[in-house]
Coordinates of C-alpha atoms and ligand atoms in Angstrom, one line a residue:
X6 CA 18.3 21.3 -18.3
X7 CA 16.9 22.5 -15.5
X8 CA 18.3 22.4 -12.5
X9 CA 17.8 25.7 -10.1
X10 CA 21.4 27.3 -9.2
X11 CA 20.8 30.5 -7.0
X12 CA 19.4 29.8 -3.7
X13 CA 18.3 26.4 -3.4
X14 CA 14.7 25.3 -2.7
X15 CA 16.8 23.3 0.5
X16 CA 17.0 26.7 1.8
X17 CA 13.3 27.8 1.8
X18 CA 12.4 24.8 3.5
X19 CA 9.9 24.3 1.5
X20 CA 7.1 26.4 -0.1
X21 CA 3.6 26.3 -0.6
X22 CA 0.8 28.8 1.1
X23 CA 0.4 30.4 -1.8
X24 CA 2.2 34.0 -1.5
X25 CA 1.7 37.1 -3.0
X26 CA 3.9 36.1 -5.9
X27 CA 1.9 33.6 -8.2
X28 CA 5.8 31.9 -9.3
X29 CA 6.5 30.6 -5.5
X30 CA 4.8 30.1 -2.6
X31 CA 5.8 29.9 1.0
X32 CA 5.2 27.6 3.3
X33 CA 4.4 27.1 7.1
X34 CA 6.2 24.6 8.5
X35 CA 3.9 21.6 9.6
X36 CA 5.4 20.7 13.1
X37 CA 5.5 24.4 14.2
X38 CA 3.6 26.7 12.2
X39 CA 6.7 29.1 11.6
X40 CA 7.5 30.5 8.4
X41 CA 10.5 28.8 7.2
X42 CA 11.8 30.9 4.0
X43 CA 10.5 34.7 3.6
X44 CA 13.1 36.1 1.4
X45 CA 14.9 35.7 -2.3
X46 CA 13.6 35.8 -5.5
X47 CA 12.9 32.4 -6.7
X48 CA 11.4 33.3 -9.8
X49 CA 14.4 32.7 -12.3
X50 CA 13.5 29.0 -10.7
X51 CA 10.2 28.3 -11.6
X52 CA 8.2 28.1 -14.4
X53 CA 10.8 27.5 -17.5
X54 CA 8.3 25.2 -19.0
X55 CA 9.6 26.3 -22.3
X56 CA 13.8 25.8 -22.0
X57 CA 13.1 22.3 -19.8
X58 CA 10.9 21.1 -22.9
X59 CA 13.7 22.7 -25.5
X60 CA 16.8 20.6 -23.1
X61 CA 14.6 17.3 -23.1
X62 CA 14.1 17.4 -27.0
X63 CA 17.9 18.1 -27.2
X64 CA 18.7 15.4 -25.3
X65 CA 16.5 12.6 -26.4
X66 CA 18.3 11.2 -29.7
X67 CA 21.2 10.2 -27.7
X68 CA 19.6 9.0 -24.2
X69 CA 16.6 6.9 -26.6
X70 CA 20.2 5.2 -28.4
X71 CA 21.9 4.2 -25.3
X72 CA 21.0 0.7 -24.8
X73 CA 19.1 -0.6 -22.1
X74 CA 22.0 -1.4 -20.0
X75 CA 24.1 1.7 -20.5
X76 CA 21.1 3.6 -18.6
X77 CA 20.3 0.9 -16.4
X78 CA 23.9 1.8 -14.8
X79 CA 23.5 5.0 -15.0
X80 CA 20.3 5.1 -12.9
X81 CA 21.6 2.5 -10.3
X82 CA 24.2 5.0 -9.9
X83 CA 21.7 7.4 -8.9
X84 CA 20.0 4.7 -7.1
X85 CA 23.2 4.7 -5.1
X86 CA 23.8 8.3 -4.3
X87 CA 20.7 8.6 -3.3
X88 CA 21.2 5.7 -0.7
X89 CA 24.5 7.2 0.1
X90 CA 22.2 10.5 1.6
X91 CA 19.6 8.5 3.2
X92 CA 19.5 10.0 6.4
X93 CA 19.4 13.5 5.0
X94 CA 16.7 13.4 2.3
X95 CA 14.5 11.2 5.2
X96 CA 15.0 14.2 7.5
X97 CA 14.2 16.6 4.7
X98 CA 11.4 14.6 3.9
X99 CA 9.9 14.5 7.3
X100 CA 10.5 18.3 7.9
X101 CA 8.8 19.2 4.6
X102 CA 6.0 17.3 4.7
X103 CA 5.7 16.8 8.4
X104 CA 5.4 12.6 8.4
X105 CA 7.3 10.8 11.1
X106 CA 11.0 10.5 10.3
X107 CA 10.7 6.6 11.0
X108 CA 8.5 6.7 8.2
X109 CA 10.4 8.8 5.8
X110 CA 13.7 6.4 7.0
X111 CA 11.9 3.0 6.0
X112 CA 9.3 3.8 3.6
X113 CA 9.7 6.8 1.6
X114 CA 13.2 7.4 0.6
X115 CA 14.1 3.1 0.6
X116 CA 11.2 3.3 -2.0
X117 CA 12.5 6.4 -4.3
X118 CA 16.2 4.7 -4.1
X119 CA 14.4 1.3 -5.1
X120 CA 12.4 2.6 -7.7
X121 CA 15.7 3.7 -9.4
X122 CA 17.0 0.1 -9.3
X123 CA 14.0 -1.6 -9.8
X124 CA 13.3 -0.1 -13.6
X125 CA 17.0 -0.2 -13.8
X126 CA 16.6 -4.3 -13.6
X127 CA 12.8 -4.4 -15.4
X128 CA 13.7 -2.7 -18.5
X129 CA 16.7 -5.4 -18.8
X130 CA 14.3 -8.2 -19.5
X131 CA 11.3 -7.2 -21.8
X132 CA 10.7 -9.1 -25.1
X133 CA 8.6 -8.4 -27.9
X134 CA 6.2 -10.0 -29.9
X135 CA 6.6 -12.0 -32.9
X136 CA 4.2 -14.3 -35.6
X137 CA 4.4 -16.2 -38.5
X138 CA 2.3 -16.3 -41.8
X139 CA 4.0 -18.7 -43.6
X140 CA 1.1 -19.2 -46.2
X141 CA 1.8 -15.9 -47.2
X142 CA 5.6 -15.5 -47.2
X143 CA 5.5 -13.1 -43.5
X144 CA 6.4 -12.9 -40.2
X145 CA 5.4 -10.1 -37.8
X146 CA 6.9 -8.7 -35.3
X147 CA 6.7 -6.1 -32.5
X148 CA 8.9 -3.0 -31.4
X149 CA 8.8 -0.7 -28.9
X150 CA 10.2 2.8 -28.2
X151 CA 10.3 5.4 -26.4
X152 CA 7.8 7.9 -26.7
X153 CA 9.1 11.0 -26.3
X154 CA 9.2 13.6 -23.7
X155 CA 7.3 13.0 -20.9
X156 CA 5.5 14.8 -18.5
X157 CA 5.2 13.8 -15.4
X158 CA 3.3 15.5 -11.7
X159 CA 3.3 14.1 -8.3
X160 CA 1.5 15.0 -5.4
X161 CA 2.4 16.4 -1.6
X162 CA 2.1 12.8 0.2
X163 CA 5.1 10.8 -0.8
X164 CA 6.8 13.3 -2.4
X165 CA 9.9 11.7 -3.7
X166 CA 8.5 8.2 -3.3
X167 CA 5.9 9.3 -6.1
X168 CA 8.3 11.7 -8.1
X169 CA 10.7 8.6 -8.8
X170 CA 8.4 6.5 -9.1
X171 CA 7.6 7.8 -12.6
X172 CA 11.0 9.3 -13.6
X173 CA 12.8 5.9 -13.3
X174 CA 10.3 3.7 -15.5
X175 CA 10.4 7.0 -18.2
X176 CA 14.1 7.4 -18.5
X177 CA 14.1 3.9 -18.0
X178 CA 12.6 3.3 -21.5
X179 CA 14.6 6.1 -23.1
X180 CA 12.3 8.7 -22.5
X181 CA 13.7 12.5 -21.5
X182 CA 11.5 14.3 -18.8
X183 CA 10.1 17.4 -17.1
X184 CA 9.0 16.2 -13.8
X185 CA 6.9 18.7 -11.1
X186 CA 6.8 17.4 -7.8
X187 CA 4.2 19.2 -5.6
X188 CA 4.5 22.7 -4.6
X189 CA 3.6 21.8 -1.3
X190 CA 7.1 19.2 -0.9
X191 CA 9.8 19.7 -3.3
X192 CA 12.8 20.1 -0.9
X193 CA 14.2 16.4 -1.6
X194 CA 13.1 17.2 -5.5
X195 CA 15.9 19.6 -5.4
X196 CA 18.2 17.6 -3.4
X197 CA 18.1 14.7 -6.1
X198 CA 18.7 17.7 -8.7
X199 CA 22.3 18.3 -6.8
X200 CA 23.1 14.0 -7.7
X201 CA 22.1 14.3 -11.3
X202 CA 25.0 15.5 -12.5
X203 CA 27.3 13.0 -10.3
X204 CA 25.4 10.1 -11.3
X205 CA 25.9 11.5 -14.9
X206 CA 22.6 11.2 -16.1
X207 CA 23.1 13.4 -19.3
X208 CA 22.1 17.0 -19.1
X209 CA 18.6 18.0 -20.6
X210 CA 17.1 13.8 -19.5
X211 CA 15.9 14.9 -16.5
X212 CA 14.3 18.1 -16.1
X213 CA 12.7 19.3 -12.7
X214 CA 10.6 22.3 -13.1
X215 CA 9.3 23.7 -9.6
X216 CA 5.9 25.8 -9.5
X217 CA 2.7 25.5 -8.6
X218 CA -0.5 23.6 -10.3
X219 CA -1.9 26.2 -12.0
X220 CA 1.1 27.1 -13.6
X221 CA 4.0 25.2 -14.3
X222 CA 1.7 22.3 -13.8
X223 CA -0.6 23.7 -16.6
X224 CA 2.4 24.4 -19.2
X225 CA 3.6 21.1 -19.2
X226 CA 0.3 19.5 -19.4
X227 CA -0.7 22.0 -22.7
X228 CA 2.8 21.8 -24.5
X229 CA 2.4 20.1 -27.5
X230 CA 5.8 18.6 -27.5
X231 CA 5.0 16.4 -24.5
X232 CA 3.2 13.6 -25.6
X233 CA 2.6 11.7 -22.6
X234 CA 1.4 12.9 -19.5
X235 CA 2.1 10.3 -16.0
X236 CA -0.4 12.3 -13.2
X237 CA -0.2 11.3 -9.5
X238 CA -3.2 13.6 -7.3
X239 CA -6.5 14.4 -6.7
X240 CA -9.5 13.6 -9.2
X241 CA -10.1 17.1 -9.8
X242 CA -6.9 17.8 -11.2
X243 CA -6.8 14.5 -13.0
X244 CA -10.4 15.3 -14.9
X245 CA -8.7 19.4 -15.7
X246 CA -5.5 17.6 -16.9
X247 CA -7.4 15.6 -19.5
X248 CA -9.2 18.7 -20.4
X249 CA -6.3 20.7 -21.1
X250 CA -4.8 17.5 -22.9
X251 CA -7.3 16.6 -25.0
X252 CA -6.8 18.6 -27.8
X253 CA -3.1 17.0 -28.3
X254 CA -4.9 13.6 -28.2
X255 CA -2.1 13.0 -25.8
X256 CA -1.7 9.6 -23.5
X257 CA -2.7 9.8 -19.8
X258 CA -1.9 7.7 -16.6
X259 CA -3.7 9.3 -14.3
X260 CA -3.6 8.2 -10.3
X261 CA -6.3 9.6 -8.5
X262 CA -7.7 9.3 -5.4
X263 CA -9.4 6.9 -3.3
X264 CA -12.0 6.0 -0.3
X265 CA -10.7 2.3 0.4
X266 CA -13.1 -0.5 1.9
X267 CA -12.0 -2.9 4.4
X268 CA -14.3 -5.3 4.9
X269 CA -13.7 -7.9 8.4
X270 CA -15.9 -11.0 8.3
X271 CA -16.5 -12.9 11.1
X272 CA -13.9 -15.4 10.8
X273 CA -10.9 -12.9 10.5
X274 CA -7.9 -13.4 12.9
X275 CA -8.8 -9.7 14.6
X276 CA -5.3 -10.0 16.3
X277 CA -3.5 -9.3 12.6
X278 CA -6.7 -8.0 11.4
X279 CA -6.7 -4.9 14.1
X280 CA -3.1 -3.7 14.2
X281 CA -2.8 -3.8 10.3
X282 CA -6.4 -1.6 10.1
X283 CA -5.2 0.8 12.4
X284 CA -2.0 1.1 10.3
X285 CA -4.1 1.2 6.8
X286 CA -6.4 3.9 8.6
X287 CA -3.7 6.8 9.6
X288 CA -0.3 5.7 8.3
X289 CA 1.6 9.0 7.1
X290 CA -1.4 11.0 9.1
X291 CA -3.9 8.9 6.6
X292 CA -2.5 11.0 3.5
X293 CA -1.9 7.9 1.5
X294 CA -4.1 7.1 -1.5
X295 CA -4.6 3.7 -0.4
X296 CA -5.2 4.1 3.2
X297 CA -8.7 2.8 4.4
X298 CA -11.3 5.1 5.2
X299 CA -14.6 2.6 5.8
X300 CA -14.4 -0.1 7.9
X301 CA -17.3 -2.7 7.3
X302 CA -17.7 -5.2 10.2
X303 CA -19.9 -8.1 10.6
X304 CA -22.0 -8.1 13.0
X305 CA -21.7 -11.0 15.0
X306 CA -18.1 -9.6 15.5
X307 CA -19.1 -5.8 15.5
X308 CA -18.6 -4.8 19.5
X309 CA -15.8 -7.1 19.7
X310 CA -13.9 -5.1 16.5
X311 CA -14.8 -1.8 17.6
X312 CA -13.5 -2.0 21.4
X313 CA -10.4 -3.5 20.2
X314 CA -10.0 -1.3 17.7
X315 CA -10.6 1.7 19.9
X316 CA -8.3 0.9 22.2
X317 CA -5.2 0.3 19.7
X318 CA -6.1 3.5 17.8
X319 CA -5.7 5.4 21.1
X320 CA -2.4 3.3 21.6
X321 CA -0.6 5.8 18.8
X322 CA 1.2 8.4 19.4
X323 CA 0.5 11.7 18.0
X324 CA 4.2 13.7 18.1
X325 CA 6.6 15.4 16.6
X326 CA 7.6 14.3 13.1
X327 CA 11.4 14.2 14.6
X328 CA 10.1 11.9 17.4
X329 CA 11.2 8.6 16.4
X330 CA 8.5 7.0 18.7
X331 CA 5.7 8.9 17.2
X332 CA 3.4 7.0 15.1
X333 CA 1.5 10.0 13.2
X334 CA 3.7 13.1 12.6
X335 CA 1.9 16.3 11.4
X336 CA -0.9 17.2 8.5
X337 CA 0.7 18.9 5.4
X338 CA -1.0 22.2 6.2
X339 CA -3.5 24.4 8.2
X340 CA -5.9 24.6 5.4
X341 CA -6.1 20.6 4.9
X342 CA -6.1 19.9 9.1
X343 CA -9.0 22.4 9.1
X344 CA -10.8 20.4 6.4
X345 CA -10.4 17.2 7.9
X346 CA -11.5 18.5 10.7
X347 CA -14.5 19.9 9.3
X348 CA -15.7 16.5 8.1
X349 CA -15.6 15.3 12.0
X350 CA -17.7 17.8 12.5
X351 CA -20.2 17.1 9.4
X352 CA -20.3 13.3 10.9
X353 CA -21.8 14.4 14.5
X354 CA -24.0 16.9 13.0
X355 CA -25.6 14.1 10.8
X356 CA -25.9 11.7 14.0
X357 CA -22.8 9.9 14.0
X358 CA -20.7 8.8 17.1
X359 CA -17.1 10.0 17.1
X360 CA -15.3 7.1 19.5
X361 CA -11.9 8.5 19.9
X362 CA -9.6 11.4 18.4
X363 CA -10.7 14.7 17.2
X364 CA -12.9 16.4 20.1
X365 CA -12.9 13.8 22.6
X366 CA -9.2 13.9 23.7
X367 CA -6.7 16.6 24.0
X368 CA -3.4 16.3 22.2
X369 CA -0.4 15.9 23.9
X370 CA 2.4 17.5 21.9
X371 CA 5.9 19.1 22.8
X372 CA 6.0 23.3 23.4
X373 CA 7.3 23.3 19.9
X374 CA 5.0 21.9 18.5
X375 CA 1.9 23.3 19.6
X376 CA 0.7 25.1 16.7
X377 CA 1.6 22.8 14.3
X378 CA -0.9 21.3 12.1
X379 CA -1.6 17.9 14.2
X380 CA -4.7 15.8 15.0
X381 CA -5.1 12.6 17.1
X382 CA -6.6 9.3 14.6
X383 CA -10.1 9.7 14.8
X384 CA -12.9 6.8 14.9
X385 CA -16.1 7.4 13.8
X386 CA -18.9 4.8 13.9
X387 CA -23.3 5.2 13.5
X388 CA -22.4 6.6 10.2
X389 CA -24.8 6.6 7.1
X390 CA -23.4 5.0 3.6
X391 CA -24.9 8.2 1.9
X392 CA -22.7 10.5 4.6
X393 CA -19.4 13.0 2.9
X394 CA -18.0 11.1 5.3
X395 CA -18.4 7.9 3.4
X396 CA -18.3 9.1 0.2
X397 CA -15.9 11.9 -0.1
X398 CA -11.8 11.4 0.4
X399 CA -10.9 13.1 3.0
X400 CA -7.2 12.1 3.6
X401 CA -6.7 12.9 6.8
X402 CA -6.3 10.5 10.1
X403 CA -10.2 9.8 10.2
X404 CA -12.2 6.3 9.3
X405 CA -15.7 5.2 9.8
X406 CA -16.8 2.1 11.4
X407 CA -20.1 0.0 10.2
X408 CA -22.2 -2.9 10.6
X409 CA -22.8 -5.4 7.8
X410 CA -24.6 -8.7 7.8
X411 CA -24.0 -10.7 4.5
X412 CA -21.0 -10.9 1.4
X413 CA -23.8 -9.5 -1.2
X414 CA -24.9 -7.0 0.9
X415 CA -21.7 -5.8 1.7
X416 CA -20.3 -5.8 -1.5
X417 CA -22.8 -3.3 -3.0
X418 CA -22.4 -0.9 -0.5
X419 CA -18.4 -1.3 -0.6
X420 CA -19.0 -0.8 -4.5
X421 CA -21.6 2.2 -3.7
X422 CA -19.2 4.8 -3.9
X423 CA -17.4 7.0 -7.0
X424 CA -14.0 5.5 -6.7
X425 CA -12.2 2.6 -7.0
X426 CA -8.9 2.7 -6.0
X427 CA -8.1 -0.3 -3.3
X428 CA -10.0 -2.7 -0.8
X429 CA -9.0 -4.9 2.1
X430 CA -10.5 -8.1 3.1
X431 CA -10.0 -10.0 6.3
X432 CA -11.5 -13.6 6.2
X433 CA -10.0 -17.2 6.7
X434 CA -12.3 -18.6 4.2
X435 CA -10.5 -18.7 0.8
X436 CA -13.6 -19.3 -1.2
X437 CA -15.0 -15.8 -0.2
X438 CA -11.5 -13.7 -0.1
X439 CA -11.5 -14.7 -3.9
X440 CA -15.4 -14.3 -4.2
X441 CA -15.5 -11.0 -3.1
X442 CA -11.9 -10.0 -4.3
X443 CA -13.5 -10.3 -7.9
X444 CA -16.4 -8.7 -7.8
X445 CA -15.1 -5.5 -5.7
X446 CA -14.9 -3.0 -8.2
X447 CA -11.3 -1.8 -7.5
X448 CA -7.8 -1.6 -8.6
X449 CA -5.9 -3.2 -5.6
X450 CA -7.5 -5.9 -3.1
X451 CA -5.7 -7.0 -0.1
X452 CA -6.7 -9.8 1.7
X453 CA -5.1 -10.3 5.2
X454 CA -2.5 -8.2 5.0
X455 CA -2.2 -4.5 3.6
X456 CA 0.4 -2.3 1.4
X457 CA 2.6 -5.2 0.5
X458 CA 3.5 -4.4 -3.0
X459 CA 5.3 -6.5 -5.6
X460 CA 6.0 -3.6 -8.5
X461 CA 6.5 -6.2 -11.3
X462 CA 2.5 -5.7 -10.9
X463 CA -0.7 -3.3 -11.9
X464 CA -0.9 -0.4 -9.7
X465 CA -4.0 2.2 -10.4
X466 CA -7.1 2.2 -9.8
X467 CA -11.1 2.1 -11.3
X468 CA -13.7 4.6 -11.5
X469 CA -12.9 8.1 -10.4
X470 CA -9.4 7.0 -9.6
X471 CA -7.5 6.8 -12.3
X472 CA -6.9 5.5 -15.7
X473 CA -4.0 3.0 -16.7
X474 CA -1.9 1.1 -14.7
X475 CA 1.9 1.7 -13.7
X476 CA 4.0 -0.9 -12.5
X477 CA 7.1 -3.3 -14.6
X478 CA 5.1 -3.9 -17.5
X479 CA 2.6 -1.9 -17.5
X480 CA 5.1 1.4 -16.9
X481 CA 6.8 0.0 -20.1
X482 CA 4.0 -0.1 -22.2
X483 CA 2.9 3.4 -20.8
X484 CA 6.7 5.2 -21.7
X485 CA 6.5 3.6 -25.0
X486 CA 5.0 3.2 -28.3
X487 CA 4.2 0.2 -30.1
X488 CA 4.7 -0.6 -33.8
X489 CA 3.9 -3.8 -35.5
X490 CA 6.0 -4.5 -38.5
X491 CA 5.7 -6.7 -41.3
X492 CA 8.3 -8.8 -43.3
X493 CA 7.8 -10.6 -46.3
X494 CA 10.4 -12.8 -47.3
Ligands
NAD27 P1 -3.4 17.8 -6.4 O1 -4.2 17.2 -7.5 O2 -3.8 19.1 -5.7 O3 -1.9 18.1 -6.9 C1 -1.1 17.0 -7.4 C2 -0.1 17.7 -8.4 O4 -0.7 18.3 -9.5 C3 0.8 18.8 -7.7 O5 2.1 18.7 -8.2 C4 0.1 20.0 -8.2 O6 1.0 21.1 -8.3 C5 -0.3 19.6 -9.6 N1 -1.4 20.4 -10.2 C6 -2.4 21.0 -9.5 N2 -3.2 21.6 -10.4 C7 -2.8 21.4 -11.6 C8 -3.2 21.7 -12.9 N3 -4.3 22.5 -13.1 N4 -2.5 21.2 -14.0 C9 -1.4 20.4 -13.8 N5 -0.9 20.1 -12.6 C10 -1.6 20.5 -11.5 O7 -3.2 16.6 -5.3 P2 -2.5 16.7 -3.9 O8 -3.4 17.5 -3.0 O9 -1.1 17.2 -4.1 O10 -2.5 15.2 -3.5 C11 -3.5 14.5 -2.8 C12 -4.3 13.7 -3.8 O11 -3.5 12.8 -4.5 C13 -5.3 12.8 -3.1 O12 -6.5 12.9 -3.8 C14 -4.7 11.4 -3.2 O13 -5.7 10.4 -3.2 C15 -4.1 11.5 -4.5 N6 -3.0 10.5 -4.6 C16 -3.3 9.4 -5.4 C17 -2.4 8.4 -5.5 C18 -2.6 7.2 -6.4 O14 -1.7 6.5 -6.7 N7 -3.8 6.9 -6.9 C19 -1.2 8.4 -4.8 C20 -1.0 9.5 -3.9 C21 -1.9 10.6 -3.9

């Protein structure tokens, strides 16, 4: 197993401009721009691909026979360690990634210690398939189990959020793992690592390899001894991961990313419709997948939405990530603030009207603070449909307002776009929530409300964001393999 012993990851408060040294990487910290870790040799840490693949095949014949209940307790203990360490993982969280602590408290780590207990319960109540052919003396019946080692990456946004999300539904199932959180945020990675033992999860089950992409990523993705390969990021990584798995014919769940429609008819309540779009615009900074990015308004509503919408926006607070009143903590790093900035300034250049945020107001921030990586939500409206700023995801605190007049017409241009991830839809008239619901061509809809989650359900999304679904049953049939077998009697 895998578990890094000399100087813990904890220490270099986290890693990730890429360093001299291709095996680690250091990072600035969000909130402040210092360096946080500049010494050690990490590289007995990273990057053993190889013995983590060689400890999960040792330790799969006996984790795959446990039964479903013996690891169901094992991972609710986890569940409950984690829990135990709440604070501490939510302020590692927050430091490392520079969110909001409030949002790392309530969101992020309740999520990773739920995930635990939620596959913990799901895998409890699966049944199989069975049919009869009397005429011929047989019945059938259906088996599944496990498929292996799997192989599973997560991105910089939720970082442990996302990382447990597929390590509970694979060892779950029976599976062993080698899991690779982001290079970027892989502090409370580490910090679970320390509670693996105590919640005596086997050695060799879970394996946690830190690296970057190219690398570590990259050996896991091309080993041939991991079959199945669970993929949380970008599109571009998702379309090289199923080049580099394609010659193992190996099975994919990919999550990719998004550029999520809301679209406000005229007969939306604006006073839950305004708050909650504000919140699915820059939650977490805007770096979540699902976040909405264009805002289609109808006209007769249009000047009405916008000042209100203004207003609230420029109601958030912009602040340290420690700040427990801050609403929007800092951007993951220099390089990604300076792109998202950079697509503000794409929008004027093409004619559009930036309303608040980013080069209109100044940003109010403690001493500390000042050269850290923050931006205020920006508004953006006189935007074409044909703009990078309505195509491209730019996952940053920016959305773009626009005028629409009817459901068909607004449903093409909503559909006009490469991805198909999730959509909102704010209307009191039932008929047309479930009209336009069905023909949106994405993987989540909300109407009236946003982010509320029930993970017995499909999550994933269409198009270029993803392929498969994760969630109770669809996690399940993902981590395992089917076999249909025949009895005669
Ligand atoms: P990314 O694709 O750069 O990295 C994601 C992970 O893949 C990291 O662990 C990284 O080290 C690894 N990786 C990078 N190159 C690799 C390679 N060649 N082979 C194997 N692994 C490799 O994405 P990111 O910047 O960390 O995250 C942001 C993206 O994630 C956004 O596009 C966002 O939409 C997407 N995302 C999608 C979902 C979803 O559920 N659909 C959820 C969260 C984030």
């Amino acid at each position: 197993m895998i578990r890094p012993q000399e100087k813990c990851i904890a220490e270099c408060q986290t890693v990730a401009k890429r360093s001299e040294n291709p095996t680690i990487a250091l990072r600035l910290h969000p909130s402040n721009n210092h360096w946080s870790f500049t010494k050690g040799n990490l590289l007995l840490l990273f990057q053993r691909v190889e013995a983590a693949v060689s400890a999960a095949r040792d330790a799969f014949p006996s984790w795959s026979s446990k039964s479903p209940w013996e690891r169901s307790q094992i991972m609710n203990k986890l569940a409950d360690l984690i829990e135990q360490e709440l604070e501490a993982f939510a302020q590692a969280e927050s430091k490392d990634q520079g969110k909001t602590i409030t949002f790392a408290r309530t969101v992020d780590i309740p999520r990773a210690v739920y995930n635990f207990r939620f596959f913990a319960s799901s895998i409890l109540h699966h049944t199989s398939e069975c049919t009869q052919m009397d005429q011929m003396g047989c019945m059938h019946y259906t088996m599944r189990v496990p498929g292996g080692i799997a192989g599973l990456i997560s991105p910089w946004n939720l970082p442990l959020y996302l990382l447990t999300w597929k390590i509970a539904p694979a060892i779950a199932c029976g599976n062993s793992v080698i899991a690779k959180p982001s290079e970027m945020t892989s502090v409370t990675a580490w910090m679970m690592c320390k509670l693996l033992d105590k919640a005596e999860i086997p050695p060799g089950v879970v394996n946690i390899v830190f690296g970057t992409g190219p690398k570590a990523g990259e050996a896991i993705v091309s080993h041939p001894d991991v079959p199945l390969i669970s993929f949380t990021g970008s599109t571009l990584t998702g379309q090289l991961i199923m080049e580099r798995s394609a010659p193992h014919c190996k099975k994919l769940s990919l999550e990719l990313g998004g550029k999520n429609p809301a679209i406000i008819f005229e007969d939306a309540d604006l006073d839950q419709c305004i708050p909650t779009t504000v919140r699915s615009s820059f939650a977490n900074q805007g770096e979540i997948c699902l976040c909405t990015s264009r805002i289609f308004v109808q006209r007769g509503i249009y000047h009405e939405f916008l000042k209100r919408f203004v207003e609230e926006t420029k109601k958030w607070k912009v602040g340290s990530p420690s700040d427990p009143t801050a609403n929007m903590g800092a951007l993951i790093s220099k390089e990604h603030l300076e792109k998202v900035k950079k697509y503000v300034k794409k929008a004027e250049a093409e004619g559009a009207r930036i309303l608040c945020g980013e080069g209109i107001e100044s940003l109010q921030l403690p001493t500390r603070n000042q050269n850290g990586y923050f931006m205020l939500p920006t508004v953006i409206t006189e935007v074409k449909d044909e703009s990078c700023c309505m195509q491209q995801e730019i996952f940053g605190p920016v959305t773009c307002v626009v005028v629409f007049d009817t459901e068909e017409e607004v449903i093409k241009r909503a559909n006009g776009i490469k991805y198909g991830l999730a959509a909102t839809i704010w209307s009191s008239n039932v008929g047309c929530v479930h009209r336009v619901a069905k023909r949106l061509q994405s993987g989540l809809v909300w109407t009236n409300c946003w982010l509320i989650r029930d993970l017995n359900l499909p999550f994933g999304g269409m198009k270029f964001s993803g392929i498969g679904r994760e969630g109770a049953k669809d996690s399940y049939e993902f981590f395992t393999e089917v076999k249909t077998i025949t009895i005669k009697h």
